[in-house]
């Protein structure tokens, strides 16, 4: 009689959770002059791996219901080599000319089993209209002036460099 025996080992990974999707930038509340200048940084993770991701841009507070359409959308397959821990970044398309207003970016990731997690979202504002600022006085370290009442952020351009300026709404 032959004495035959064999051992078999197999490993399985249980994946009971949907992938996580995070928008690392822009931060909610970001203001941009044009949407084209905004860089979007995304990060998704899943225990087994991701297959697909979707990014959409909507007018803020538009209902995302069946039959409605986003202003822009991107859907791509995740490279197999990066599918468990996948960071990426890109700039919005140059032909995406969003008018001034508030918008929401949504990001979802789909795993290898077809599950998708809750959509991560951030709001941003396109504001291309420059504020009128009246300079009252200036020294090398201090510029004083008045800003329109609708200002939320102030930048001062010195040469070709824009620098943030401190500003308290309602003050001069």
PDB file of C-alpha atoms in Angstrom:
ATOM      1  CA  UNK A   1       0.000   0.000   0.000  1.00  0.00           C
ATOM      2  CA  UNK A   2       1.068   3.484  -0.745  1.00  0.00           C
ATOM      3  CA  UNK A   3       1.365   5.987   2.049  1.00  0.00           C
ATOM      4  CA  UNK A   4       0.083   9.166   0.371  1.00  0.00           C
ATOM      5  CA  UNK A   5      -0.780  12.295   2.283  1.00  0.00           C
ATOM      6  CA  UNK A   6      -0.971  15.962   1.537  1.00  0.00           C
ATOM      7  CA  UNK A   7      -1.460  19.211   3.408  1.00  0.00           C
ATOM      8  CA  UNK A   8      -3.212  22.217   1.944  1.00  0.00           C
ATOM      9  CA  UNK A   9      -3.153  25.705   3.375  1.00  0.00           C
ATOM     10  CA  UNK A  10      -5.323  28.511   2.165  1.00  0.00           C
ATOM     11  CA  UNK A  11      -5.706  32.067   3.378  1.00  0.00           C
ATOM     12  CA  UNK A  12      -8.843  34.113   3.028  1.00  0.00           C
ATOM     13  CA  UNK A  13      -9.396  37.721   3.917  1.00  0.00           C
ATOM     14  CA  UNK A  14     -12.769  38.735   5.207  1.00  0.00           C
ATOM     15  CA  UNK A  15     -13.997  42.086   3.928  1.00  0.00           C
ATOM     16  CA  UNK A  16     -17.177  43.109   5.693  1.00  0.00           C
ATOM     17  CA  UNK A  17     -16.729  46.867   5.503  1.00  0.00           C
ATOM     18  CA  UNK A  18     -17.250  49.243   2.612  1.00  0.00           C
ATOM     19  CA  UNK A  19     -14.234  51.306   1.521  1.00  0.00           C
ATOM     20  CA  UNK A  20     -13.580  54.681   3.111  1.00  0.00           C
ATOM     21  CA  UNK A  21     -13.269  57.777   0.947  1.00  0.00           C
ATOM     22  CA  UNK A  22     -11.759  61.047   2.146  1.00  0.00           C
ATOM     23  CA  UNK A  23     -11.342  64.391   0.397  1.00  0.00           C
ATOM     24  CA  UNK A  24      -8.085  65.804   1.793  1.00  0.00           C
ATOM     25  CA  UNK A  25      -8.356  69.069  -0.140  1.00  0.00           C
ATOM     26  CA  UNK A  26      -9.941  71.431  -0.770  1.00  0.00           C
ATOM     27  CA  UNK A  27     -11.200  72.063   2.734  1.00  0.00           C
ATOM     28  CA  UNK A  28     -14.878  72.892   3.162  1.00  0.00           C
ATOM     29  CA  UNK A  29     -15.316  76.642   2.828  1.00  0.00           C
ATOM     30  CA  UNK A  30     -12.465  77.155   0.337  1.00  0.00           C
ATOM     31  CA  UNK A  31     -12.768  80.216  -1.934  1.00  0.00           C
ATOM     32  CA  UNK A  32     -11.244  80.157  -5.439  1.00  0.00           C
ATOM     33  CA  UNK A  33     -11.209  82.697  -8.273  1.00  0.00           C
ATOM     34  CA  UNK A  34     -11.868  79.910 -10.792  1.00  0.00           C
ATOM     35  CA  UNK A  35     -12.583  76.236 -10.234  1.00  0.00           C
ATOM     36  CA  UNK A  36      -9.778  75.394 -12.699  1.00  0.00           C
ATOM     37  CA  UNK A  37      -7.103  76.480 -10.201  1.00  0.00           C
ATOM     38  CA  UNK A  38      -8.323  74.143  -7.461  1.00  0.00           C
ATOM     39  CA  UNK A  39      -6.406  70.956  -6.757  1.00  0.00           C
ATOM     40  CA  UNK A  40      -8.425  68.027  -5.457  1.00  0.00           C
ATOM     41  CA  UNK A  41      -6.646  65.493  -3.216  1.00  0.00           C
ATOM     42  CA  UNK A  42      -8.423  62.216  -2.523  1.00  0.00           C
ATOM     43  CA  UNK A  43      -7.596  59.176  -0.398  1.00  0.00           C
ATOM     44  CA  UNK A  44      -9.470  55.878  -0.272  1.00  0.00           C
ATOM     45  CA  UNK A  45      -8.758  52.674   1.667  1.00  0.00           C
ATOM     46  CA  UNK A  46     -10.242  49.171   1.806  1.00  0.00           C
ATOM     47  CA  UNK A  47      -9.116  45.909   3.459  1.00  0.00           C
ATOM     48  CA  UNK A  48      -9.221  43.903   0.214  1.00  0.00           C
ATOM     49  CA  UNK A  49      -8.906  46.648  -2.386  1.00  0.00           C
ATOM     50  CA  UNK A  50     -10.796  49.167  -4.460  1.00  0.00           C
ATOM     51  CA  UNK A  51     -11.943  48.803  -8.014  1.00  0.00           C
ATOM     52  CA  UNK A  52     -13.387  52.181  -8.901  1.00  0.00           C
ATOM     53  CA  UNK A  53     -13.785  55.773  -7.752  1.00  0.00           C
ATOM     54  CA  UNK A  54     -16.247  58.512  -8.670  1.00  0.00           C
ATOM     55  CA  UNK A  55     -15.944  62.280  -8.213  1.00  0.00           C
ATOM     56  CA  UNK A  56     -18.828  64.640  -8.997  1.00  0.00           C
ATOM     57  CA  UNK A  57     -19.308  68.408  -8.751  1.00  0.00           C
ATOM     58  CA  UNK A  58     -22.795  69.768  -8.053  1.00  0.00           C
ATOM     59  CA  UNK A  59     -24.273  73.179  -7.414  1.00  0.00           C
ATOM     60  CA  UNK A  60     -24.480  73.388  -3.609  1.00  0.00           C
ATOM     61  CA  UNK A  61     -27.779  72.110  -2.219  1.00  0.00           C
ATOM     62  CA  UNK A  62     -28.847  70.555  -5.565  1.00  0.00           C
ATOM     63  CA  UNK A  63     -30.584  67.288  -4.840  1.00  0.00           C
ATOM     64  CA  UNK A  64     -28.617  64.255  -6.023  1.00  0.00           C
ATOM     65  CA  UNK A  65     -31.605  62.254  -7.178  1.00  0.00           C
ATOM     66  CA  UNK A  66     -32.082  59.806 -10.006  1.00  0.00           C
ATOM     67  CA  UNK A  67     -32.426  61.674 -13.267  1.00  0.00           C
ATOM     68  CA  UNK A  68     -30.459  64.747 -12.160  1.00  0.00           C
ATOM     69  CA  UNK A  69     -26.985  65.406 -13.522  1.00  0.00           C
ATOM     70  CA  UNK A  70     -23.835  66.768 -11.907  1.00  0.00           C
ATOM     71  CA  UNK A  71     -21.997  69.736 -13.433  1.00  0.00           C
ATOM     72  CA  UNK A  72     -18.940  67.507 -13.868  1.00  0.00           C
ATOM     73  CA  UNK A  73     -18.005  63.911 -13.099  1.00  0.00           C
ATOM     74  CA  UNK A  74     -14.975  61.643 -13.231  1.00  0.00           C
ATOM     75  CA  UNK A  75     -14.986  57.871 -12.846  1.00  0.00           C
ATOM     76  CA  UNK A  76     -11.820  55.809 -13.016  1.00  0.00           C
ATOM     77  CA  UNK A  77     -10.585  52.344 -12.270  1.00  0.00           C
ATOM     78  CA  UNK A  78      -8.103  52.165  -9.387  1.00  0.00           C
ATOM     79  CA  UNK A  79      -4.743  50.618 -10.369  1.00  0.00           C
ATOM     80  CA  UNK A  80      -4.470  47.107  -8.873  1.00  0.00           C
ATOM     81  CA  UNK A  81      -1.068  47.860  -7.331  1.00  0.00           C
ATOM     82  CA  UNK A  82      -2.501  50.726  -5.262  1.00  0.00           C
ATOM     83  CA  UNK A  83      -5.961  49.428  -4.561  1.00  0.00           C
ATOM     84  CA  UNK A  84      -5.853  48.952  -0.749  1.00  0.00           C
ATOM     85  CA  UNK A  85      -4.450  52.370   0.105  1.00  0.00           C
ATOM     86  CA  UNK A  86      -4.999  54.752  -2.761  1.00  0.00           C
ATOM     87  CA  UNK A  87      -4.139  58.483  -2.712  1.00  0.00           C
ATOM     88  CA  UNK A  88      -4.487  60.660  -5.831  1.00  0.00           C
ATOM     89  CA  UNK A  89      -4.747  64.305  -6.798  1.00  0.00           C
ATOM     90  CA  UNK A  90      -5.749  66.276  -9.875  1.00  0.00           C
ATOM     91  CA  UNK A  91      -6.876  69.726 -10.940  1.00  0.00           C
ATOM     92  CA  UNK A  92     -10.376  70.333 -12.183  1.00  0.00           C
ATOM     93  CA  UNK A  93     -10.665  70.352 -15.978  1.00  0.00           C
ATOM     94  CA  UNK A  94      -9.635  73.562 -17.712  1.00  0.00           C
ATOM     95  CA  UNK A  95     -12.926  73.621 -19.576  1.00  0.00           C
ATOM     96  CA  UNK A  96     -14.979  73.493 -16.369  1.00  0.00           C
ATOM     97  CA  UNK A  97     -16.019  77.133 -16.270  1.00  0.00           C
ATOM     98  CA  UNK A  98     -18.171  77.309 -13.166  1.00  0.00           C
ATOM     99  CA  UNK A  99     -19.845  80.675 -12.631  1.00  0.00           C
ATOM    100  CA  UNK A 100     -19.556  82.419  -9.284  1.00  0.00           C
ATOM    101  CA  UNK A 101     -21.425  80.475  -6.640  1.00  0.00           C
ATOM    102  CA  UNK A 102     -21.273  77.651  -4.109  1.00  0.00           C
ATOM    103  CA  UNK A 103     -20.557  74.053  -5.142  1.00  0.00           C
ATOM    104  CA  UNK A 104     -20.141  70.613  -3.572  1.00  0.00           C
ATOM    105  CA  UNK A 105     -17.636  67.908  -4.525  1.00  0.00           C
ATOM    106  CA  UNK A 106     -18.632  64.286  -3.760  1.00  0.00           C
ATOM    107  CA  UNK A 107     -16.183  61.359  -3.688  1.00  0.00           C
ATOM    108  CA  UNK A 108     -17.059  57.659  -3.457  1.00  0.00           C
ATOM    109  CA  UNK A 109     -14.946  54.529  -3.774  1.00  0.00           C
ATOM    110  CA  UNK A 110     -16.172  51.062  -4.777  1.00  0.00           C
ATOM    111  CA  UNK A 111     -14.345  47.963  -3.522  1.00  0.00           C
ATOM    112  CA  UNK A 112     -13.525  44.743  -5.369  1.00  0.00           C
ATOM    113  CA  UNK A 113     -16.785  43.196  -4.130  1.00  0.00           C
ATOM    114  CA  UNK A 114     -18.898  46.053  -5.534  1.00  0.00           C
ATOM    115  CA  UNK A 115     -19.613  47.788  -2.219  1.00  0.00           C
ATOM    116  CA  UNK A 116     -19.323  51.538  -1.948  1.00  0.00           C
ATOM    117  CA  UNK A 117     -19.092  53.657   1.154  1.00  0.00           C
ATOM    118  CA  UNK A 118     -20.891  56.860   2.014  1.00  0.00           C
ATOM    119  CA  UNK A 119     -19.944  59.776  -0.190  1.00  0.00           C
ATOM    120  CA  UNK A 120     -17.458  62.195   1.331  1.00  0.00           C
ATOM    121  CA  UNK A 121     -18.261  65.806   0.412  1.00  0.00           C
ATOM    122  CA  UNK A 122     -16.836  69.312   0.718  1.00  0.00           C
ATOM    123  CA  UNK A 123     -18.255  72.699  -0.250  1.00  0.00           C
ATOM    124  CA  UNK A 124     -16.293  75.406  -2.046  1.00  0.00           C
ATOM    125  CA  UNK A 125     -17.099  78.820  -3.492  1.00  0.00           C
ATOM    126  CA  UNK A 126     -16.070  80.331  -6.826  1.00  0.00           C
ATOM    127  CA  UNK A 127     -15.744  84.102  -6.400  1.00  0.00           C
ATOM    128  CA  UNK A 128     -14.152  85.822  -9.381  1.00  0.00           C
ATOM    129  CA  UNK A 129     -15.283  89.380  -8.615  1.00  0.00           C
ATOM    130  CA  UNK A 130     -12.475  91.376  -7.016  1.00  0.00           C
ATOM    131  CA  UNK A 131     -13.345  93.459  -3.984  1.00  0.00           C
ATOM    132  CA  UNK A 132     -12.836  97.188  -4.032  1.00  0.00           C
ATOM    133  CA  UNK A 133     -10.423  98.232  -1.324  1.00  0.00           C
ATOM    134  CA  UNK A 134      -9.672 101.833  -0.468  1.00  0.00           C
ATOM    135  CA  UNK A 135      -6.222 102.374   1.047  1.00  0.00           C
ATOM    136  CA  UNK A 136      -6.410 105.035   3.772  1.00  0.00           C
ATOM    137  CA  UNK A 137      -2.764 104.929   4.832  1.00  0.00           C
ATOM    138  CA  UNK A 138       0.237 102.653   4.466  1.00  0.00           C
ATOM    139  CA  UNK A 139       3.654 102.099   6.061  1.00  0.00           C
ATOM    140  CA  UNK A 140       6.163  99.326   5.287  1.00  0.00           C
ATOM    141  CA  UNK A 141       4.475  97.065   7.856  1.00  0.00           C
ATOM    142  CA  UNK A 142       0.851  98.249   7.962  1.00  0.00           C
ATOM    143  CA  UNK A 143      -1.807  98.944   5.371  1.00  0.00           C
ATOM    144  CA  UNK A 144      -5.078 100.376   6.608  1.00  0.00           C
ATOM    145  CA  UNK A 145      -8.191 100.668   4.493  1.00  0.00           C
ATOM    146  CA  UNK A 146     -11.821  99.797   4.062  1.00  0.00           C
ATOM    147  CA  UNK A 147     -13.231  96.670   2.426  1.00  0.00           C
ATOM    148  CA  UNK A 148     -16.681  95.969   1.013  1.00  0.00           C
ATOM    149  CA  UNK A 149     -19.191  94.615   3.515  1.00  0.00           C
ATOM    150  CA  UNK A 150     -19.451  91.243   1.748  1.00  0.00           C
ATOM    151  CA  UNK A 151     -15.761  90.384   2.220  1.00  0.00           C
ATOM    152  CA  UNK A 152     -14.868  87.125   3.933  1.00  0.00           C
ATOM    153  CA  UNK A 153     -11.152  86.964   3.107  1.00  0.00           C
ATOM    154  CA  UNK A 154      -8.686  89.653   2.049  1.00  0.00           C
ATOM    155  CA  UNK A 155      -5.474  89.196   0.076  1.00  0.00           C
ATOM    156  CA  UNK A 156      -2.985  91.939  -0.742  1.00  0.00           C
ATOM    157  CA  UNK A 157      -0.989  91.732  -3.966  1.00  0.00           C
ATOM    158  CA  UNK A 158       2.564  93.026  -3.641  1.00  0.00           C
ATOM    159  CA  UNK A 159       4.299  92.830  -7.001  1.00  0.00           C
ATOM    160  CA  UNK A 160       3.333  89.404  -8.352  1.00  0.00           C
ATOM    161  CA  UNK A 161       2.842  87.865  -4.911  1.00  0.00           C
ATOM    162  CA  UNK A 162      -0.511  87.570  -3.163  1.00  0.00           C
ATOM    163  CA  UNK A 163      -0.360  87.443   0.632  1.00  0.00           C
ATOM    164  CA  UNK A 164      -3.230  86.958   3.079  1.00  0.00           C
ATOM    165  CA  UNK A 165      -4.179  89.971   5.168  1.00  0.00           C
ATOM    166  CA  UNK A 166      -5.899  89.956   8.513  1.00  0.00           C
ATOM    167  CA  UNK A 167      -9.381  91.313   8.390  1.00  0.00           C
ATOM    168  CA  UNK A 168     -12.219  91.645  10.849  1.00  0.00           C
ATOM    169  CA  UNK A 169     -15.641  91.985   9.185  1.00  0.00           C
ATOM    170  CA  UNK A 170     -17.266  95.306   9.989  1.00  0.00           C
ATOM    171  CA  UNK A 171     -13.964  97.037  10.818  1.00  0.00           C
ATOM    172  CA  UNK A 172     -11.600  99.201   8.817  1.00  0.00           C
TER     173      UNK A 172
END
